[in-house]
Coordinates of C-alpha atoms and ligand atoms in Angstrom, one line a residue:
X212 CA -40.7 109.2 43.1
X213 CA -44.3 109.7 43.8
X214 CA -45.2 110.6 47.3
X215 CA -47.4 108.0 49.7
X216 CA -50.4 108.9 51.3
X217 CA -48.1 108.9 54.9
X218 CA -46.0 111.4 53.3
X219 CA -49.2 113.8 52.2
X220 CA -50.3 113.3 55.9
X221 CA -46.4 114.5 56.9
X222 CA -46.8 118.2 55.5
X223 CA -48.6 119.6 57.6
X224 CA -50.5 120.2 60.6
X225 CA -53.7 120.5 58.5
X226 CA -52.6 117.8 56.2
X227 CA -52.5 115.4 59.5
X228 CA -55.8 116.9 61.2
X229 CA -57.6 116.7 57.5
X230 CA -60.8 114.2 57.3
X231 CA -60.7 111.4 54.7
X232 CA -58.3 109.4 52.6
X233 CA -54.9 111.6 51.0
X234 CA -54.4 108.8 48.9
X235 CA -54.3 110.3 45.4
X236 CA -56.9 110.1 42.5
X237 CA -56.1 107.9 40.0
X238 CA -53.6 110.0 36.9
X239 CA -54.9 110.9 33.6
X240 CA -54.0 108.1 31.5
X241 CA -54.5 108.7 27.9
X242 CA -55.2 111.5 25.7
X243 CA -58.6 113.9 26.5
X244 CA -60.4 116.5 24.9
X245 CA -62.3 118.8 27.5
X246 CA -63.6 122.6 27.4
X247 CA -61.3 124.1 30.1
X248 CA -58.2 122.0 31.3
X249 CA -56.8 123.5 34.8
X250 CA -53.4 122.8 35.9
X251 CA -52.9 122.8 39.7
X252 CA -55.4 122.3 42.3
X253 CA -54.4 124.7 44.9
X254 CA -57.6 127.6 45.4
X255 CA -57.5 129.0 42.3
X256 CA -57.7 126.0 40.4
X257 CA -60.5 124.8 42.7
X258 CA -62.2 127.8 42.6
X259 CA -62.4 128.3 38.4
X260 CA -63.2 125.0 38.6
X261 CA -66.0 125.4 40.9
X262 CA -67.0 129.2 39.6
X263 CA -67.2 127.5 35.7
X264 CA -69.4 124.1 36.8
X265 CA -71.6 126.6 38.4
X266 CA -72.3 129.2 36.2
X267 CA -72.6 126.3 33.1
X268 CA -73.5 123.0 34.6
X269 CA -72.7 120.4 32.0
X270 CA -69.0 122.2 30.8
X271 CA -66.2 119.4 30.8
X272 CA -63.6 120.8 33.1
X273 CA -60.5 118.7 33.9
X274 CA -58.0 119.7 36.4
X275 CA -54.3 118.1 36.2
X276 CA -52.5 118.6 39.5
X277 CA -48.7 117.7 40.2
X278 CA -49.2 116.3 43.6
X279 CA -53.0 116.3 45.0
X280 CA -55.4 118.2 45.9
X281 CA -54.3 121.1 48.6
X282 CA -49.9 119.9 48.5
X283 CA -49.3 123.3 48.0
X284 CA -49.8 126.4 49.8
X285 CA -53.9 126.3 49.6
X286 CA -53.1 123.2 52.2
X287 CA -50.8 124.9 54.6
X288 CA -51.3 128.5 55.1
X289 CA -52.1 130.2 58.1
X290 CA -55.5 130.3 57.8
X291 CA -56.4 134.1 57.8
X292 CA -59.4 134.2 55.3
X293 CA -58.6 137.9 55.0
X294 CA -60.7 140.8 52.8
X295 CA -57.4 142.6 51.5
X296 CA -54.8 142.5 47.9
X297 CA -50.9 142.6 48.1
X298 CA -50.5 145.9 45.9
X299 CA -54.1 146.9 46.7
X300 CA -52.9 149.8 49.1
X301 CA -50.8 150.7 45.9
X302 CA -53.9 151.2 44.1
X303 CA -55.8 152.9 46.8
X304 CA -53.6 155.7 46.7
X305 CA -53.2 156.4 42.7
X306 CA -56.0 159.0 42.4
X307 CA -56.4 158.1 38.8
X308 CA -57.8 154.2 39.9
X309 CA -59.1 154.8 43.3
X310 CA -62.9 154.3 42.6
X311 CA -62.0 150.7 40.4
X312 CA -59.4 150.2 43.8
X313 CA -62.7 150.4 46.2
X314 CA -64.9 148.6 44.3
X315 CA -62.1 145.5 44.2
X316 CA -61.5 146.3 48.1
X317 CA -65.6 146.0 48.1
X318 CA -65.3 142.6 46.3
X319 CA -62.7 141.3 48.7
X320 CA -64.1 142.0 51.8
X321 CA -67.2 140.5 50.0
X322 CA -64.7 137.4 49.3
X323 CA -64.4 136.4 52.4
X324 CA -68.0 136.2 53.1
X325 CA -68.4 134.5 49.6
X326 CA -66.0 131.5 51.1
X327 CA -68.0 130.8 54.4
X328 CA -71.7 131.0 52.2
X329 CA -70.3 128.7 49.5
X330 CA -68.6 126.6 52.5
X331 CA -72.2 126.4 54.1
X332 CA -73.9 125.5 50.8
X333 CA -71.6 122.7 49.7
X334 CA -70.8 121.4 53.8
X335 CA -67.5 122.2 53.6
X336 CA -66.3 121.9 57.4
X337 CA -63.1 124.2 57.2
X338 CA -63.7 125.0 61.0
X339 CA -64.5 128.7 59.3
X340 CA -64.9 131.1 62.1
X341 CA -65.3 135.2 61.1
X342 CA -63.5 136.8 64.3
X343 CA -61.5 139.3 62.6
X344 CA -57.8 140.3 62.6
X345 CA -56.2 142.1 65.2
X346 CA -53.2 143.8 64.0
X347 CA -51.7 144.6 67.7
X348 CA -49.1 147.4 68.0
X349 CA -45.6 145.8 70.0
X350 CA -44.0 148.6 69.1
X351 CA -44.2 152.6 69.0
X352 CA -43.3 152.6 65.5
X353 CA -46.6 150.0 64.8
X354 CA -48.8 152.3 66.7
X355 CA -48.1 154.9 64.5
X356 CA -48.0 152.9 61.9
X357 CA -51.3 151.3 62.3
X358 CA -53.0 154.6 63.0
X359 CA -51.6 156.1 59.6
X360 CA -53.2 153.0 58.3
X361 CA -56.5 153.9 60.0
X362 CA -56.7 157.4 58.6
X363 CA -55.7 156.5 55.0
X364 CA -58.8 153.6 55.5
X365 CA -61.1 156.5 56.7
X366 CA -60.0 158.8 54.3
X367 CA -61.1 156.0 51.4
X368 CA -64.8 156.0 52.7
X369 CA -64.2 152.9 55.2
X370 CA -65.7 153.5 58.7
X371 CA -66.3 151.1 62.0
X372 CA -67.4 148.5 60.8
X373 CA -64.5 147.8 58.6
X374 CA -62.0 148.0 60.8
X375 CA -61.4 150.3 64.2
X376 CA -58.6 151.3 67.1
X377 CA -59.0 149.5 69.7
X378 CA -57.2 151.2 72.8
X379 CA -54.5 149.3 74.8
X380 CA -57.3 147.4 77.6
X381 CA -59.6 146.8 74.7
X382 CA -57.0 144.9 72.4
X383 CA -55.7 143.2 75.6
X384 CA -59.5 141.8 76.0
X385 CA -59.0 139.8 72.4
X386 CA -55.3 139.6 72.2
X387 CA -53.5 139.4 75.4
X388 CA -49.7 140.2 73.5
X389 CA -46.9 140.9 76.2
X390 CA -46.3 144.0 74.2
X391 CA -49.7 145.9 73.5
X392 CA -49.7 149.5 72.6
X393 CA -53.2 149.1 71.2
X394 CA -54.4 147.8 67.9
X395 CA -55.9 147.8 64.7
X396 CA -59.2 145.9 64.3
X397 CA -60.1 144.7 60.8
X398 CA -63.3 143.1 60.6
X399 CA -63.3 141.4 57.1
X400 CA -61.0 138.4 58.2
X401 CA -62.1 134.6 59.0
X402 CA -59.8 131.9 60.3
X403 CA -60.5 128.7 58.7
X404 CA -58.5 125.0 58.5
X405 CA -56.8 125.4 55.0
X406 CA -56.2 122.0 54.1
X407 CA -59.7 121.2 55.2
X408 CA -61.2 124.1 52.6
X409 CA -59.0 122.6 49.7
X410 CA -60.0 119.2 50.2
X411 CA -63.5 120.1 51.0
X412 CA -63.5 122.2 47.8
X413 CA -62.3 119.1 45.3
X414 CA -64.9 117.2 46.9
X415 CA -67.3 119.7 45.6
X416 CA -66.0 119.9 42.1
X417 CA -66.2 116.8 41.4
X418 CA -70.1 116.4 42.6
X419 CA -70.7 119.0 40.2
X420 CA -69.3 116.8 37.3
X421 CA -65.0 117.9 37.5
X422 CA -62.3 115.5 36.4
X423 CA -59.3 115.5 38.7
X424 CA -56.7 113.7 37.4
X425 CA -53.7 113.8 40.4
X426 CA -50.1 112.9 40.5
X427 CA -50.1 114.2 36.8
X428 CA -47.7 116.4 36.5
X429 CA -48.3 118.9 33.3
X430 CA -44.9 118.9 31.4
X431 CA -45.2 121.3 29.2
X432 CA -48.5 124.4 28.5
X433 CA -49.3 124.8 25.0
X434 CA -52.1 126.9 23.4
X435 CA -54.9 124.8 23.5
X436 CA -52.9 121.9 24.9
X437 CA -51.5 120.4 28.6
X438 CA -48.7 117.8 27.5
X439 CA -48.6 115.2 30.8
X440 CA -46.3 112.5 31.2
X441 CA -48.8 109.4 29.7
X442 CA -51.6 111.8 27.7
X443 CA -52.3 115.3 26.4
X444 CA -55.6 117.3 27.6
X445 CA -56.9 120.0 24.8
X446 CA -59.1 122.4 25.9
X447 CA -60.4 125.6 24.4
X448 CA -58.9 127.1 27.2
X449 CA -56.1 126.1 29.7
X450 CA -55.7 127.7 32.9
X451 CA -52.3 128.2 34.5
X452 CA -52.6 127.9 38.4
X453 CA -49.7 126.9 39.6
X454 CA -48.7 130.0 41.5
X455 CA -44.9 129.9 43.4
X456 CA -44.9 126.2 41.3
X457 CA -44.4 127.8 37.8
X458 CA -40.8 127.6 37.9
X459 CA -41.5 124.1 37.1
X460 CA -43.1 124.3 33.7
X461 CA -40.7 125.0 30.7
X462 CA -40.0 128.9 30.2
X463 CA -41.5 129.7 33.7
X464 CA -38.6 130.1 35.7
X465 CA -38.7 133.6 36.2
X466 CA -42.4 134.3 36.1
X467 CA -42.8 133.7 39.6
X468 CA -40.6 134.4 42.7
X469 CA -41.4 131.1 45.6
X470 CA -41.3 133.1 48.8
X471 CA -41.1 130.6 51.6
X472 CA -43.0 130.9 54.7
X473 CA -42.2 129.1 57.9
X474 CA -44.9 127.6 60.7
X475 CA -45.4 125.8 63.7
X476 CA -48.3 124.7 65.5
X477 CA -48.4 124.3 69.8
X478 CA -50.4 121.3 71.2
X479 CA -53.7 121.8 72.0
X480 CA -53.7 124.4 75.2
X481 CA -55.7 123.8 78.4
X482 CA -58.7 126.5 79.4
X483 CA -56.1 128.1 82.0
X484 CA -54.0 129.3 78.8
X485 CA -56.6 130.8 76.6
X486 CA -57.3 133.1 80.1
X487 CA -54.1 134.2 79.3
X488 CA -53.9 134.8 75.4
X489 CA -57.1 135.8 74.7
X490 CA -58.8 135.0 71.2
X491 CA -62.0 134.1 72.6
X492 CA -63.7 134.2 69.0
X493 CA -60.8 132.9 67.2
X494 CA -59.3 136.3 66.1
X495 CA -56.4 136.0 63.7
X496 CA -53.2 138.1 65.3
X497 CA -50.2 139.8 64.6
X498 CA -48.3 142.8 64.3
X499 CA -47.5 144.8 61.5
X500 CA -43.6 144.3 60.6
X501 CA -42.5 144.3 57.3
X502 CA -41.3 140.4 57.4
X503 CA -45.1 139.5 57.9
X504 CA -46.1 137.5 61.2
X505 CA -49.6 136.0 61.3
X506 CA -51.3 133.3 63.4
X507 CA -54.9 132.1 64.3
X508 CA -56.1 129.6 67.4
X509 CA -57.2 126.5 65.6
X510 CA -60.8 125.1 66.2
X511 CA -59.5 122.5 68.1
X512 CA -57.5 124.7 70.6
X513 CA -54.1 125.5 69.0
X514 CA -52.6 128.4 68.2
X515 CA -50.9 128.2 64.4
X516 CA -48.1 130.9 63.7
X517 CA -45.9 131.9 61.0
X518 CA -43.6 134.3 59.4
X519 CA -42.3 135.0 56.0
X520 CA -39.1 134.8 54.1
X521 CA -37.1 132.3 53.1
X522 CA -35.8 132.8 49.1
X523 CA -33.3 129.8 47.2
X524 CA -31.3 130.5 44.5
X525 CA -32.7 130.0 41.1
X526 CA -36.5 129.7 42.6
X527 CA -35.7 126.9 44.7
X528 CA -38.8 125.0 46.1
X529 CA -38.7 123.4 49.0
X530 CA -41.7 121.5 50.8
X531 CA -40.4 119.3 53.5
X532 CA -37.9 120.9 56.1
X533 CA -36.3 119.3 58.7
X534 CA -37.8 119.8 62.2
X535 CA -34.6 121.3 63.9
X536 CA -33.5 123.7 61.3
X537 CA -33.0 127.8 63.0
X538 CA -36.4 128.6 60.9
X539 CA -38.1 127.1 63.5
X540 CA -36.8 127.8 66.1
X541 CA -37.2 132.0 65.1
X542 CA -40.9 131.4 64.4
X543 CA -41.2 129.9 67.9
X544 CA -39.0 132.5 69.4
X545 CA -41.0 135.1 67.9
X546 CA -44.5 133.3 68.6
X547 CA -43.4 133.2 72.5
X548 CA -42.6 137.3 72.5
X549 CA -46.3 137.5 71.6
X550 CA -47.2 134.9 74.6
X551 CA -44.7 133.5 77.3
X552 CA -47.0 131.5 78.7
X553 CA -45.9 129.2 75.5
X554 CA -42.7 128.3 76.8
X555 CA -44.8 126.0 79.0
X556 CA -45.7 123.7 75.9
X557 CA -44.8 121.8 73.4
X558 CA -44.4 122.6 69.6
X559 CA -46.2 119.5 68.0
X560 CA -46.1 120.5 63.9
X561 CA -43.6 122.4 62.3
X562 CA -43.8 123.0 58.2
X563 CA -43.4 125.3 55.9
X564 CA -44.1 126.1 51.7
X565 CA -43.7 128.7 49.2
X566 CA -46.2 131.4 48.1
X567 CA -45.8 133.3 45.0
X568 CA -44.4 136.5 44.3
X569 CA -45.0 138.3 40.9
X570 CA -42.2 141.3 39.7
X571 CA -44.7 144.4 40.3
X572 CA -45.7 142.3 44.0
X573 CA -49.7 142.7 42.7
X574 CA -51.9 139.8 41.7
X575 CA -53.3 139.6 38.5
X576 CA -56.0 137.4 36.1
X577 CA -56.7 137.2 32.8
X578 CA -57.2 135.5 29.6
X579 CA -55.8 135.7 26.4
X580 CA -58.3 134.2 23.9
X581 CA -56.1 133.9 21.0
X582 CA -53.6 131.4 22.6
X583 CA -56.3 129.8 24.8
X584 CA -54.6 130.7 27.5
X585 CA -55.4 131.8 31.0
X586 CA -53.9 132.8 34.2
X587 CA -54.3 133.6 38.6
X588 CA -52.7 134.3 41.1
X589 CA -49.9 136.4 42.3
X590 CA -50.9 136.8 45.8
X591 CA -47.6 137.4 47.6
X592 CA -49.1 135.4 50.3
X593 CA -52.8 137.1 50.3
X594 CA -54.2 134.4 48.8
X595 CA -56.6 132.4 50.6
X596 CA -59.9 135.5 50.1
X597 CA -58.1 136.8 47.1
X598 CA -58.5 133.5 45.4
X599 CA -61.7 132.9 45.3
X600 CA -62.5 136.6 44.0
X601 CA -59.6 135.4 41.3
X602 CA -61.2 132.1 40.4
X603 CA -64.7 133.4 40.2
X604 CA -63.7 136.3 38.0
X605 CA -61.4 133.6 35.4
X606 CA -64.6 131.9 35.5
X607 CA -66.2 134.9 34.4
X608 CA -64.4 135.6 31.9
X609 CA -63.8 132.6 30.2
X610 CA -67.5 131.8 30.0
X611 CA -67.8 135.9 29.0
X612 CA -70.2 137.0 31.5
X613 CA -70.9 140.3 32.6
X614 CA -70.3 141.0 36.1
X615 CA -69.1 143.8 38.0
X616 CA -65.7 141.6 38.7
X617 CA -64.8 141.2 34.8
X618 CA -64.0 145.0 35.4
X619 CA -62.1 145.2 38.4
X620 CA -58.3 146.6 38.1
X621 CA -57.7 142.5 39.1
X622 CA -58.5 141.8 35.6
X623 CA -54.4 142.6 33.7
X624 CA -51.8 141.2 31.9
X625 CA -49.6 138.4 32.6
X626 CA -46.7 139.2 35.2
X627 CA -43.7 140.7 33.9
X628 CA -40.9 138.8 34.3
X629 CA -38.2 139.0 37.0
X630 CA -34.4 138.8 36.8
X631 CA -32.2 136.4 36.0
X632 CA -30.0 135.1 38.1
X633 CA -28.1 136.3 40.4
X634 CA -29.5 139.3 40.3
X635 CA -32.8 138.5 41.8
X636 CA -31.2 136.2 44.6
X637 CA -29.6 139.6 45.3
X638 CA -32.7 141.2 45.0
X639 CA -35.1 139.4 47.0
X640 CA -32.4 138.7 49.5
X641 CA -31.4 142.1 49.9
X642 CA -34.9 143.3 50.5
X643 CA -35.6 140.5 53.2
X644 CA -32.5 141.8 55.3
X645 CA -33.9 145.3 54.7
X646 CA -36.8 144.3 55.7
X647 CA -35.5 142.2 58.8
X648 CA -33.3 145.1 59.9
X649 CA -36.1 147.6 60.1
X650 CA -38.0 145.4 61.6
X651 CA -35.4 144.9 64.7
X652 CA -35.2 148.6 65.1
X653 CA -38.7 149.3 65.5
X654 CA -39.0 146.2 68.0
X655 CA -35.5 147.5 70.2
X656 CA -37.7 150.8 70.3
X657 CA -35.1 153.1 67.6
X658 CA -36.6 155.1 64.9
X659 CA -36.1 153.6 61.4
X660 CA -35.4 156.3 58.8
X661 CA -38.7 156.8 56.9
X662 CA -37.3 157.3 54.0
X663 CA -36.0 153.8 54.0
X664 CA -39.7 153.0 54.9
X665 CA -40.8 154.2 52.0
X666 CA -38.2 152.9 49.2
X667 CA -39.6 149.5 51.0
X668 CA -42.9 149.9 50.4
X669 CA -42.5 151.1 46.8
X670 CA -40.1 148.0 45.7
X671 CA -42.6 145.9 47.6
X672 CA -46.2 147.0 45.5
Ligands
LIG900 C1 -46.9 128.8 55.0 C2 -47.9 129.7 54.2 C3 -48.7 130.5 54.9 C4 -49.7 131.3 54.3 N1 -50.6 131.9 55.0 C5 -51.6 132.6 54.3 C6 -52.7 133.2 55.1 O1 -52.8 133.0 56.3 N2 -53.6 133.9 54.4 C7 -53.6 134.0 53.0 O2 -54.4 134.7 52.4 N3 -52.6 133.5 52.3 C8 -51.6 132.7 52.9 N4 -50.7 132.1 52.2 C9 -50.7 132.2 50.7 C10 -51.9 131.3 50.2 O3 -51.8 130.0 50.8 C11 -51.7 131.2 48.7 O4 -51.7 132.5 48.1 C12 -52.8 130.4 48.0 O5 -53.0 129.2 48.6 C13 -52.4 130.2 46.5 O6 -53.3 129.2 46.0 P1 -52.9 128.6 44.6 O7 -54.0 127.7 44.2 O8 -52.8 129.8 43.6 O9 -51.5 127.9 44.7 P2 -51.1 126.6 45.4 O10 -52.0 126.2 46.5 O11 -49.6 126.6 45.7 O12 -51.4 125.5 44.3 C14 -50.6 125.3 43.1 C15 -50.8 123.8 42.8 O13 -50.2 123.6 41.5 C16 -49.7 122.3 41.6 N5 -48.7 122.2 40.5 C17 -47.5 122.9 40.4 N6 -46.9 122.7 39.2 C18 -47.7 121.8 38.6 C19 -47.5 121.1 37.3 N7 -46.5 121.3 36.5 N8 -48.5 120.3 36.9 C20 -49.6 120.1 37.7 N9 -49.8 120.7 38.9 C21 -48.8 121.5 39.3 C22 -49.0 122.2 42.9 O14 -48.8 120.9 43.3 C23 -50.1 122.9 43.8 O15 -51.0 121.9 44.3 C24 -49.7 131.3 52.8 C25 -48.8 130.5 52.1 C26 -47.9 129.7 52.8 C27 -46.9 128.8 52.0

């Protein structure tokens, strides 16, 4: 049964805090014939969308989305605009690709800037605020961790103003963690109101001419052809972006892995608190474990946290969860270890969603003429700078324009396929209690085997 407009409003704190009405655009009703069809309005759809009505005002572009605009996880991420690629650090260290690797780590970092201009041009309020990302150290292993990172960064050509150390009393002055061995500053990150961006973003299609047909599920993608429930859109080109939701179209099951990612949101805190956490310009925070943590303090005063790493069998997809469940009450243990002072108030949203993890963990875009097909994402939960670079290069290169990003190693094949069942429940399972093991080591202070460090990070890119 189709969800209300009081259930849209349920998902999330963004979806709650987001301006104007969720109640859905009316379905496409009957057969149409356009140049692009899109299916899903999440970021990547948005931004084709928006990247193809620029570049050639007067194209007939019709998006199809399940739900509306911003259900899935563009409308409740953490936030963290941030300039970097699941996989890229992969293709930073392959000699062979490593100038094409800095040229897309170039175009990232320039991705994030791209998404606050565009959001100034088209007055898209998504509360977008460029503090950076401070990657503090809680544990000895993360300090060394982060400072390998720092030399492999420096070793690439990146310098200062990229991203620095910042001793133990300067990270303390943005992030006030309980456990702060110093930290890594990476300068190419914004933290913005997701749901706000996606909404803000269909808005903007449509001005420049998009059709958005929601609650129109696409049953079926054929060459040249979305098949929905009362019509069928042809388009010279249809673009799958559907990310951790392709399990859903027929054949798709195992394109995809949806990797779900828990959050919770604190009430808004007084003046007295912030003395005590820090994040005066709205730096994004964390640490650098393998099951990722990441949170940001809202513009209106909260602070919005989350970790990865929930799988269900057979690419389960689950987008309501029930308030009490453990998640929960981990992501607020582990929010609390970063600042105590949080014990003193209350958890107001708690919500969660699945991101999408390709087989070789690496994003990739494409189009394959022939068929009339065309595909994003793959972001492994990177995706909120990466998609805009995604959409704007689809655009590219389904219009054939030249740019610099129609050659970028983002440009591939489809993904290759994953397991069957049970095998990659086993899989992805196995690795998160790898990955949560480790993890607990480094925090209790042991030594984790590097080895084992390593045969992470290789399954991982
Ligand atoms: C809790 C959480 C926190 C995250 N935090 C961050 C972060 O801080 N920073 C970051 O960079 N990334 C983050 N991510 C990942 C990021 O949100 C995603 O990579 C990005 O939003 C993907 O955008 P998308 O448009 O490709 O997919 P989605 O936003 O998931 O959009 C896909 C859309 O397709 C629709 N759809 C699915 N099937 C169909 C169908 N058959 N027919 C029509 N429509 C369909 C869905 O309803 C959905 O609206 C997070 C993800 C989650 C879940």
């Amino acid at each position: 049964m189709a969800m209300t407009h009081d259930e849209y409003r349920g998902l999330s704190l963004w979806h709650a805090t987001a301006p104007g009405s969720l109640e859905p655009r009316p379905p496409l009703e009957r057969d149409a014939q356009v140049d692009v069809a899109i299916v899903g309005a999440g970021y990547t759809g948005l931004w084709t969308a928006y990247y193809l009505a620029s570049l050639e005002p007067g194209i007939r572009v019709a998006i199809v989305e399940a739900e509306i605009a911003g259900f899935g996880a563009s409308g409740r991420n953490g936030g963290w605009c941030l300039g970097t690629l699941a996989g890229g650090e992969t293709l930073l260290a392959d000699p062979t690709r490593r100038e094409a690797a800095e040229r897309l780590q170039r175009a990232l970092f320039d991705a994030v800037d791209e998404v606050g201009r565009v959001c100034g041009q088209e007055a898209i309020d998504c509360h977008y605020a460029k503090g950076g990302y401070v990657c503090v150290a809680t544990a000895e292993a993360h300090r060394e961790q982060l400072l390998r990172d720092l030399e492999r960064w420096r070793s690439l050509g990146f310098g200062e103003r990229d991203m620095r150390w910042l001793p133990q009393a300067e990270c303390a002055d943005r992030v006030r963690a309980k456990r702060n061995l110093g930290g890594l500053f990476f300068a190419h990150c914004a933290a913005i109101h997701p749901a706000r961006l996606a909404r803000g973003l269909a808005l903007a299609v449509e001005r420049r001419g998009v059709a958005i047909h929601e609650q129109t599920p696409a049953l079926a993608l054929e060459p040249r052809c979305v098949r929905t429930p009362r019509g069928s859109l042809r388009a010279d080109t249809v673009v799958c972006a559907t990310e951790a939701y392709s399990r859903t179209l027929p054949g798709q099951v195992r394109r995809i892995v949806p990797m779900h990612s828990m959050m919770v949101a604190t009430e808004p805190l007084p003046e007295a608190a912030w003395k005590e956490i820090g994040l005066a310009n709205r730096e994004t925070f964390g640490d650098p474990r393998r099951i990722v943590v990441y949170g940001q303090r809202t513009a209106d005063d909260r602070i919005a946290f989350g970790t990865r790493g929930s799988y269900f069998y057979g690419s389960g997809i689950r987008d309501r969860f029930e308030p009490g469940i453990a998640a929960f009450a981990r992501v607020q243990h582990t929010l609390e270890s970063f600042f105590p002072i949080l014990r003193d108030f209350a958890i107001t949203h708690r919500w969660g969603g699945p991101l999408g993890v390709p087989r070789n963990w690496r994003p990739s875009v494409g189009v394959d003429a022939r068929a009339g097909l065309a595909w994003a994402g793959g972001y492994v939960g990177e995706g909120v700078a990466a998609s805009n670079l995604a959409g704007r290069t689809l655009a590219e290169l389904i219009l054939a324009r030249e740019s610099e990003r129609v050659h970028l190693p983002l440009v591939g094949p489809p993904f290759p396929s994953w397991e069957p069942e049970p095998l990659r429940w086993i899989g992805v399972r196995g690795l998160l209690r790898i990955g949560q093991s480790l993890d607990a080591a480094e925090l209790a202070g042991r030594r984790t085997p590097r080895l084992r460090g390593a045969i992470w990070r290789s399954f991982v890119h």
